Amino acid sequence: MPPAHRRPAPRALPLGDTDPFRPTPEHPVRCRARELDSDNQFEPHHHAWGQLAYCARGLLQVTVVHPEDAGGEHSPLETTTIVPPSRAVWIPPLARHAVTIVESAQLLTLYIDAGAVPLHWSRSRVLVVSPLLRELVHALNRPQRPQHKAGRALLTLLLDEMEHADTQPLGVPMPNATGSDRRLRNLCEAVMQAPAQHTTLSAWATHVGASERTLARLFRDELGTSFQRWRQQVVLAHALPMLARGVPVGRVAEASGYASESAFSAMFKSAMGLPPTHLREQARANPQAATASSVRA
């Protein structure tokens, strides 16, 4: 099966216009709301503050590269995440990140002063946006800043809700471009180009010139996951934009390399907590947000 088509190069959106929204110790959380067209991108950059990017509508692709000294655990330095509606991605202070608008989106971004960020929030993650968290974001999106006491109360509630929010493993971890084993990088790039190919790790081992045992160890040590789980994340990243555009589930299943719609739906519901028809129904309810593009990983 030929590699998946790449979308055209996205148009770069301006950076450096965050001064009006910069958080401070006196105003530790600020909200910025934007309507963004598809095929636009915020190129790689970083902030001194933390950032919660909430996708109220549409579809985002967020790539985060963490500082070398963050954490110290076996987790990837670079992660590409597909963020569907009603989900948000946490980006720690100083983490280099890029955001691509896969489907026209309403993006509400919270900037949180580094001094207010809990120390253990050192890795990006995808949060399920609860009704309370959604309302807190919208409460911070008022034209006037909340008064000091009200602002502190909102921040306390916000951090507590983020701390206890459910998470979803929507990220596709990628080996570091410079420090990782090249055989692992070659394998990951090849799978990203052809997500419908259900090639075994043993077959990939022959292709990239490494033993299956070595590749399994590299996935575990460098990406903190198994090959099977990592490949599932690639399939989800490939499938989500198609579902968001209203492509029938059967066609998405076929394009994802599944022999039946039911098998794909079972995998999707297990990973996402909702059936793939949910996103398709959202696309039919919001046809203006559906544009013809596929995920660029």
CSV table of C-alpha atoms in Angstrom, one decimal:
chain,number,residue,atom,x,y,z
A,1,MET,CA,0.0,0.0,0.0
A,2,PRO,CA,1.5,3.4,-0.9
A,3,PRO,CA,2.3,5.9,1.8
A,4,ALA,CA,-0.4,8.2,3.0
A,5,HIS,CA,-0.8,11.5,1.2
A,6,ARG,CA,0.8,14.4,3.0
A,7,ARG,CA,-1.2,17.6,3.3
A,8,PRO,CA,0.2,20.8,1.7
A,9,ALA,CA,2.6,22.8,3.8
A,10,PRO,CA,0.6,24.8,6.3
A,11,ARG,CA,0.7,28.6,6.3
A,12,ALA,CA,2.6,30.0,9.2
A,13,LEU,CA,0.7,32.2,11.6
A,14,PRO,CA,2.4,35.1,13.4
A,15,LEU,CA,4.2,34.6,16.7
A,16,GLY,CA,5.2,37.2,19.3
A,17,ASP,CA,1.8,38.8,19.7
A,18,THR,CA,1.2,37.3,23.1
A,19,ASP,CA,2.1,40.3,25.2
A,20,PRO,CA,-1.6,41.3,25.9
A,21,PHE,CA,-2.2,37.8,27.2
A,22,ARG,CA,1.0,37.3,29.1
A,23,PRO,CA,0.4,35.9,32.6
A,24,THR,CA,2.0,37.5,35.7
A,25,PRO,CA,2.2,36.6,39.4
A,26,GLU,CA,-0.5,39.2,39.9
A,27,HIS,CA,-2.7,37.8,37.1
A,28,PRO,CA,-1.5,34.2,36.8
A,29,VAL,CA,-4.0,32.9,34.3
A,30,ARG,CA,-5.1,34.5,31.0
A,31,CYS,CA,-7.3,33.3,28.2
A,32,ARG,CA,-7.0,33.9,24.5
A,33,ALA,CA,-9.8,32.8,22.1
A,34,ARG,CA,-9.3,32.4,18.3
A,35,GLU,CA,-11.1,31.1,15.2
A,36,LEU,CA,-8.5,29.5,13.0
A,37,ASP,CA,-8.8,28.2,9.5
A,38,SER,CA,-7.4,24.8,8.5
A,39,ASP,CA,-3.9,24.4,7.0
A,40,ASN,CA,-2.5,27.1,9.3
A,41,GLN,CA,0.3,26.5,11.8
A,42,PHE,CA,2.0,28.1,14.7
A,43,GLU,CA,5.7,27.2,14.0
A,44,PRO,CA,7.9,25.8,16.8
A,45,HIS,CA,8.3,28.2,19.7
A,46,HIS,CA,8.2,28.2,23.5
A,47,HIS,CA,7.0,30.3,26.4
A,48,ALA,CA,8.1,30.9,29.9
A,49,TRP,CA,4.6,30.0,31.0
A,50,GLY,CA,2.4,26.9,30.8
A,51,GLN,CA,-0.3,26.6,28.3
A,52,LEU,CA,-3.6,24.7,28.0
A,53,ALA,CA,-4.8,24.5,24.4
A,54,TYR,CA,-8.6,23.7,24.4
A,55,CYS,CA,-10.1,22.6,21.1
A,56,ALA,CA,-13.8,23.7,21.4
A,57,ARG,CA,-14.4,22.9,17.7
A,58,GLY,CA,-12.4,21.4,14.9
A,59,LEU,CA,-9.1,19.4,15.1
A,60,LEU,CA,-5.6,20.3,16.1
A,61,GLN,CA,-2.2,18.7,15.7
A,62,VAL,CA,0.2,19.6,18.5
A,63,THR,CA,3.9,18.6,18.6
A,64,VAL,CA,5.7,19.1,21.9
A,65,VAL,CA,9.4,18.8,22.5
A,66,HIS,CA,10.2,18.8,26.2
A,67,PRO,CA,13.3,20.3,27.7
A,68,GLU,CA,16.1,17.7,28.1
A,69,ASP,CA,16.0,17.8,31.9
A,70,ALA,CA,12.3,17.5,32.3
A,71,GLY,CA,11.0,14.6,34.3
A,72,GLY,CA,13.8,12.0,34.2
A,73,GLU,CA,11.4,9.1,33.4
A,74,HIS,CA,11.2,6.9,30.3
A,75,SER,CA,9.0,9.1,28.3
A,76,PRO,CA,9.5,10.6,24.8
A,77,LEU,CA,11.1,13.9,24.3
A,78,GLU,CA,8.9,14.6,21.3
A,79,THR,CA,5.2,13.8,21.0
A,80,THR,CA,2.8,14.6,18.2
A,81,THR,CA,-0.9,14.7,19.4
A,82,ILE,CA,-4.2,14.9,17.6
A,83,VAL,CA,-6.6,17.0,19.6
A,84,PRO,CA,-10.3,16.5,18.8
A,85,PRO,CA,-13.2,18.6,20.0
A,86,SER,CA,-13.8,18.7,23.8
A,87,ARG,CA,-10.2,17.8,24.5
A,88,ALA,CA,-7.3,20.0,25.6
A,89,VAL,CA,-3.5,19.5,25.6
A,90,TRP,CA,-1.3,20.7,28.4
A,91,ILE,CA,2.0,22.2,27.4
A,92,PRO,CA,4.5,22.7,30.2
A,93,PRO,CA,6.5,25.9,30.6
A,94,LEU,CA,9.6,26.2,28.3
A,95,ALA,CA,8.5,23.1,26.2
A,96,ARG,CA,9.0,23.8,22.5
A,97,HIS,CA,5.8,23.2,20.6
A,98,ALA,CA,4.1,23.7,17.2
A,99,VAL,CA,0.3,23.7,16.5
A,100,THR,CA,-1.2,22.8,13.1
A,101,ILE,CA,-4.9,23.5,12.5
A,102,VAL,CA,-6.0,20.2,10.8
A,103,GLU,CA,-9.7,21.2,10.6
A,104,SER,CA,-11.0,24.7,11.1
A,105,ALA,CA,-11.1,25.2,14.8
A,106,GLN,CA,-12.1,27.3,17.7
A,107,LEU,CA,-9.1,27.4,20.0
A,108,LEU,CA,-9.2,28.7,23.5
A,109,THR,CA,-5.8,28.9,25.1
A,110,LEU,CA,-5.0,29.4,28.8
A,111,TYR,CA,-1.6,30.9,29.6
A,112,ILE,CA,-0.7,30.0,33.2
A,113,ASP,CA,2.2,31.7,35.0
A,114,ALA,CA,5.1,29.2,35.7
A,115,GLY,CA,5.0,30.1,39.4
A,116,ALA,CA,1.4,28.7,39.6
A,117,VAL,CA,2.2,25.5,37.7
A,118,PRO,CA,2.6,22.4,39.9
A,119,LEU,CA,6.1,21.0,39.7
A,120,HIS,CA,4.9,17.5,38.6
A,121,TRP,CA,3.2,18.9,35.5
A,122,SER,CA,6.4,18.6,33.5
A,123,ARG,CA,5.0,16.5,30.6
A,124,SER,CA,2.4,17.2,28.1
A,125,ARG,CA,-0.9,15.3,28.2
A,126,VAL,CA,-4.3,15.3,26.6
A,127,LEU,CA,-7.2,16.1,29.0
A,128,VAL,CA,-10.8,15.3,28.7
A,129,VAL,CA,-12.6,18.6,29.2
A,130,SER,CA,-15.3,18.2,31.8
A,131,PRO,CA,-18.4,20.5,31.9
A,132,LEU,CA,-16.8,22.3,34.8
A,133,LEU,CA,-13.4,22.7,33.1
A,134,ARG,CA,-15.2,24.0,30.0
A,135,GLU,CA,-17.1,26.6,32.0
A,136,LEU,CA,-14.0,27.7,33.8
A,137,VAL,CA,-12.2,28.3,30.5
A,138,HIS,CA,-15.2,30.4,29.2
A,139,ALA,CA,-15.3,32.3,32.5
A,140,LEU,CA,-11.7,33.3,32.0
A,141,ASN,CA,-12.6,34.4,28.4
A,142,ARG,CA,-14.5,37.5,29.5
A,143,PRO,CA,-13.5,41.0,28.2
A,144,GLN,CA,-12.6,42.2,31.7
A,145,ARG,CA,-10.2,40.4,33.9
A,146,PRO,CA,-11.7,38.9,37.1
A,147,GLN,CA,-11.0,40.8,40.2
A,148,HIS,CA,-8.0,39.6,42.4
A,149,LYS,CA,-10.0,37.3,44.7
A,150,ALA,CA,-12.3,36.0,41.9
A,151,GLY,CA,-9.2,35.4,39.7
A,152,ARG,CA,-7.5,33.4,42.5
A,153,ALA,CA,-10.6,31.4,43.1
A,154,LEU,CA,-11.0,30.6,39.4
A,155,LEU,CA,-7.3,29.6,39.3
A,156,THR,CA,-7.7,27.3,42.3
A,157,LEU,CA,-10.7,25.6,40.7
A,158,LEU,CA,-9.0,25.4,37.3
A,159,LEU,CA,-5.8,23.7,38.6
A,160,ASP,CA,-7.8,21.3,40.7
A,161,GLU,CA,-10.0,20.3,37.7
A,162,MET,CA,-7.0,19.9,35.5
A,163,GLU,CA,-5.2,17.8,38.2
A,164,HIS,CA,-8.2,15.4,38.4
A,165,ALA,CA,-9.2,15.4,34.7
A,166,ASP,CA,-9.3,12.2,32.8
A,167,THR,CA,-6.5,11.8,30.2
A,168,GLN,CA,-6.4,10.1,26.8
A,169,PRO,CA,-3.3,8.7,25.2
A,170,LEU,CA,-3.7,10.5,21.9
A,171,GLY,CA,-0.1,11.4,21.4
A,172,VAL,CA,2.2,9.7,18.9
A,173,PRO,CA,5.7,9.7,20.5
A,174,MET,CA,8.6,10.1,18.1
A,175,PRO,CA,12.3,9.4,18.6
A,176,ASN,CA,14.5,12.4,19.0
A,177,ALA,CA,15.8,13.4,15.6
A,178,THR,CA,19.4,13.7,16.8
A,179,GLY,CA,19.9,11.5,19.8
A,180,SER,CA,17.8,8.4,19.1
A,181,ASP,CA,18.7,5.1,17.4
A,182,ARG,CA,18.4,5.7,13.6
A,183,ARG,CA,16.8,2.3,13.0
A,184,LEU,CA,14.0,3.2,15.4
A,185,ARG,CA,13.5,6.6,13.7
A,186,ASN,CA,13.4,5.0,10.3
A,187,LEU,CA,10.8,2.5,11.4
A,188,CYS,CA,8.6,5.2,13.0
A,189,GLU,CA,8.8,7.4,10.0
A,190,ALA,CA,7.8,4.6,7.7
A,191,VAL,CA,4.8,3.6,9.8
A,192,MET,CA,3.7,7.2,9.9
A,193,GLN,CA,3.8,7.3,6.1
A,194,ALA,CA,1.8,4.1,5.7
A,195,PRO,CA,-0.5,3.7,8.8
A,196,ALA,CA,-2.8,1.2,7.0
A,197,GLN,CA,0.0,-1.4,6.7
A,198,HIS,CA,-0.3,-3.8,9.6
A,199,THR,CA,3.3,-5.1,9.3
A,200,THR,CA,4.6,-7.1,12.3
A,201,LEU,CA,7.6,-5.9,14.3
A,202,SER,CA,9.4,-9.0,13.1
A,203,ALA,CA,9.0,-7.9,9.5
A,204,TRP,CA,10.0,-4.3,10.3
A,205,ALA,CA,13.1,-5.7,12.0
A,206,THR,CA,14.3,-7.3,8.8
A,207,HIS,CA,13.5,-4.1,6.9
A,208,VAL,CA,15.5,-1.7,9.2
A,209,GLY,CA,18.4,-4.1,10.0
A,210,ALA,CA,17.8,-4.8,13.6
A,211,SER,CA,16.5,-7.8,15.6
A,212,GLU,CA,12.9,-7.9,16.8
A,213,ARG,CA,14.1,-8.0,20.4
A,214,THR,CA,16.3,-4.9,19.8
A,215,LEU,CA,13.4,-2.9,18.4
A,216,ALA,CA,11.1,-3.9,21.2
A,217,ARG,CA,13.7,-2.7,23.7
A,218,LEU,CA,14.1,0.6,21.8
A,219,PHE,CA,10.4,1.2,21.8
A,220,ARG,CA,10.3,0.6,25.5
A,221,ASP,CA,13.5,2.5,26.4
A,222,GLU,CA,13.2,5.5,24.1
A,223,LEU,CA,9.4,5.9,23.7
A,224,GLY,CA,8.1,4.3,26.9
A,225,THR,CA,5.6,2.1,25.1
A,226,SER,CA,5.2,-1.1,23.1
A,227,PHE,CA,5.2,-1.2,19.3
A,228,GLN,CA,1.6,-2.4,19.3
A,229,ARG,CA,0.4,0.5,21.4
A,230,TRP,CA,2.5,3.0,19.5
A,231,ARG,CA,1.1,1.8,16.2
A,232,GLN,CA,-2.5,2.1,17.5
A,233,GLN,CA,-1.8,5.8,18.2
A,234,VAL,CA,-0.6,6.3,14.6
A,235,VAL,CA,-3.9,4.7,13.4
A,236,LEU,CA,-5.9,7.1,15.6
A,237,ALA,CA,-4.0,10.1,14.4
A,238,HIS,CA,-4.7,9.0,10.8
A,239,ALA,CA,-8.4,8.2,11.4
A,240,LEU,CA,-9.5,11.2,13.5
A,241,PRO,CA,-9.3,13.9,10.7
A,242,MET,CA,-11.2,11.7,8.3
A,243,LEU,CA,-14.0,11.1,10.9
A,244,ALA,CA,-14.1,14.8,11.7
A,245,ARG,CA,-14.7,15.5,8.0
A,246,GLY,CA,-17.7,13.1,8.0
A,247,VAL,CA,-16.0,10.2,6.1
A,248,PRO,CA,-18.1,7.0,6.6
A,249,VAL,CA,-16.7,4.8,9.3
A,250,GLY,CA,-16.4,1.8,6.9
A,251,ARG,CA,-14.1,3.8,4.6
A,252,VAL,CA,-12.1,5.1,7.6
A,253,ALA,CA,-11.7,1.5,8.8
A,254,GLU,CA,-10.5,0.3,5.3
A,255,ALA,CA,-8.1,3.2,5.1
A,256,SER,CA,-6.7,2.3,8.5
A,257,GLY,CA,-6.0,-1.3,7.5
A,258,TYR,CA,-8.9,-2.9,9.3
A,259,ALA,CA,-10.8,-5.8,7.7
A,260,SER,CA,-14.1,-4.8,9.2
A,261,GLU,CA,-15.9,-1.7,10.4
A,262,SER,CA,-16.8,-3.5,13.7
A,263,ALA,CA,-13.1,-4.3,14.5
A,264,PHE,CA,-12.1,-0.7,13.9
A,265,SER,CA,-15.0,0.6,15.9
A,266,ALA,CA,-14.1,-1.6,18.9
A,267,MET,CA,-10.5,-0.4,18.8
A,268,PHE,CA,-11.6,3.2,18.5
A,269,LYS,CA,-14.1,3.0,21.4
A,270,SER,CA,-11.6,1.2,23.6
A,271,ALA,CA,-9.0,3.9,23.0
A,272,MET,CA,-11.2,7.0,22.9
A,273,GLY,CA,-14.1,6.2,25.2
A,274,LEU,CA,-16.7,6.9,22.4
A,275,PRO,CA,-17.6,5.3,19.1
A,276,PRO,CA,-16.2,6.7,15.8
A,277,THR,CA,-19.8,7.6,14.7
A,278,HIS,CA,-19.7,10.4,17.4
A,279,LEU,CA,-17.1,12.4,15.5
A,280,ARG,CA,-18.9,11.8,12.2
A,281,GLU,CA,-22.1,13.0,13.7
A,282,GLN,CA,-20.4,16.2,15.0
A,283,ALA,CA,-19.0,16.8,11.5
A,284,ARG,CA,-22.5,16.5,9.9
A,285,ALA,CA,-23.8,18.9,12.6
A,286,ASN,CA,-21.0,21.4,11.7
A,287,PRO,CA,-20.4,21.1,8.0
A,288,GLN,CA,-18.7,24.4,7.8
A,289,ALA,CA,-15.9,23.0,9.9
A,290,ALA,CA,-15.2,20.1,7.5
A,291,THR,CA,-12.4,20.7,5.0
A,292,ALA,CA,-10.7,18.3,2.7
A,293,SER,CA,-7.3,17.6,4.3
A,294,SER,CA,-5.6,14.6,6.0
A,295,VAL,CA,-3.3,14.6,9.0
A,296,ARG,CA,0.3,15.6,8.5
A,297,ALA,CA,2.4,13.7,11.0
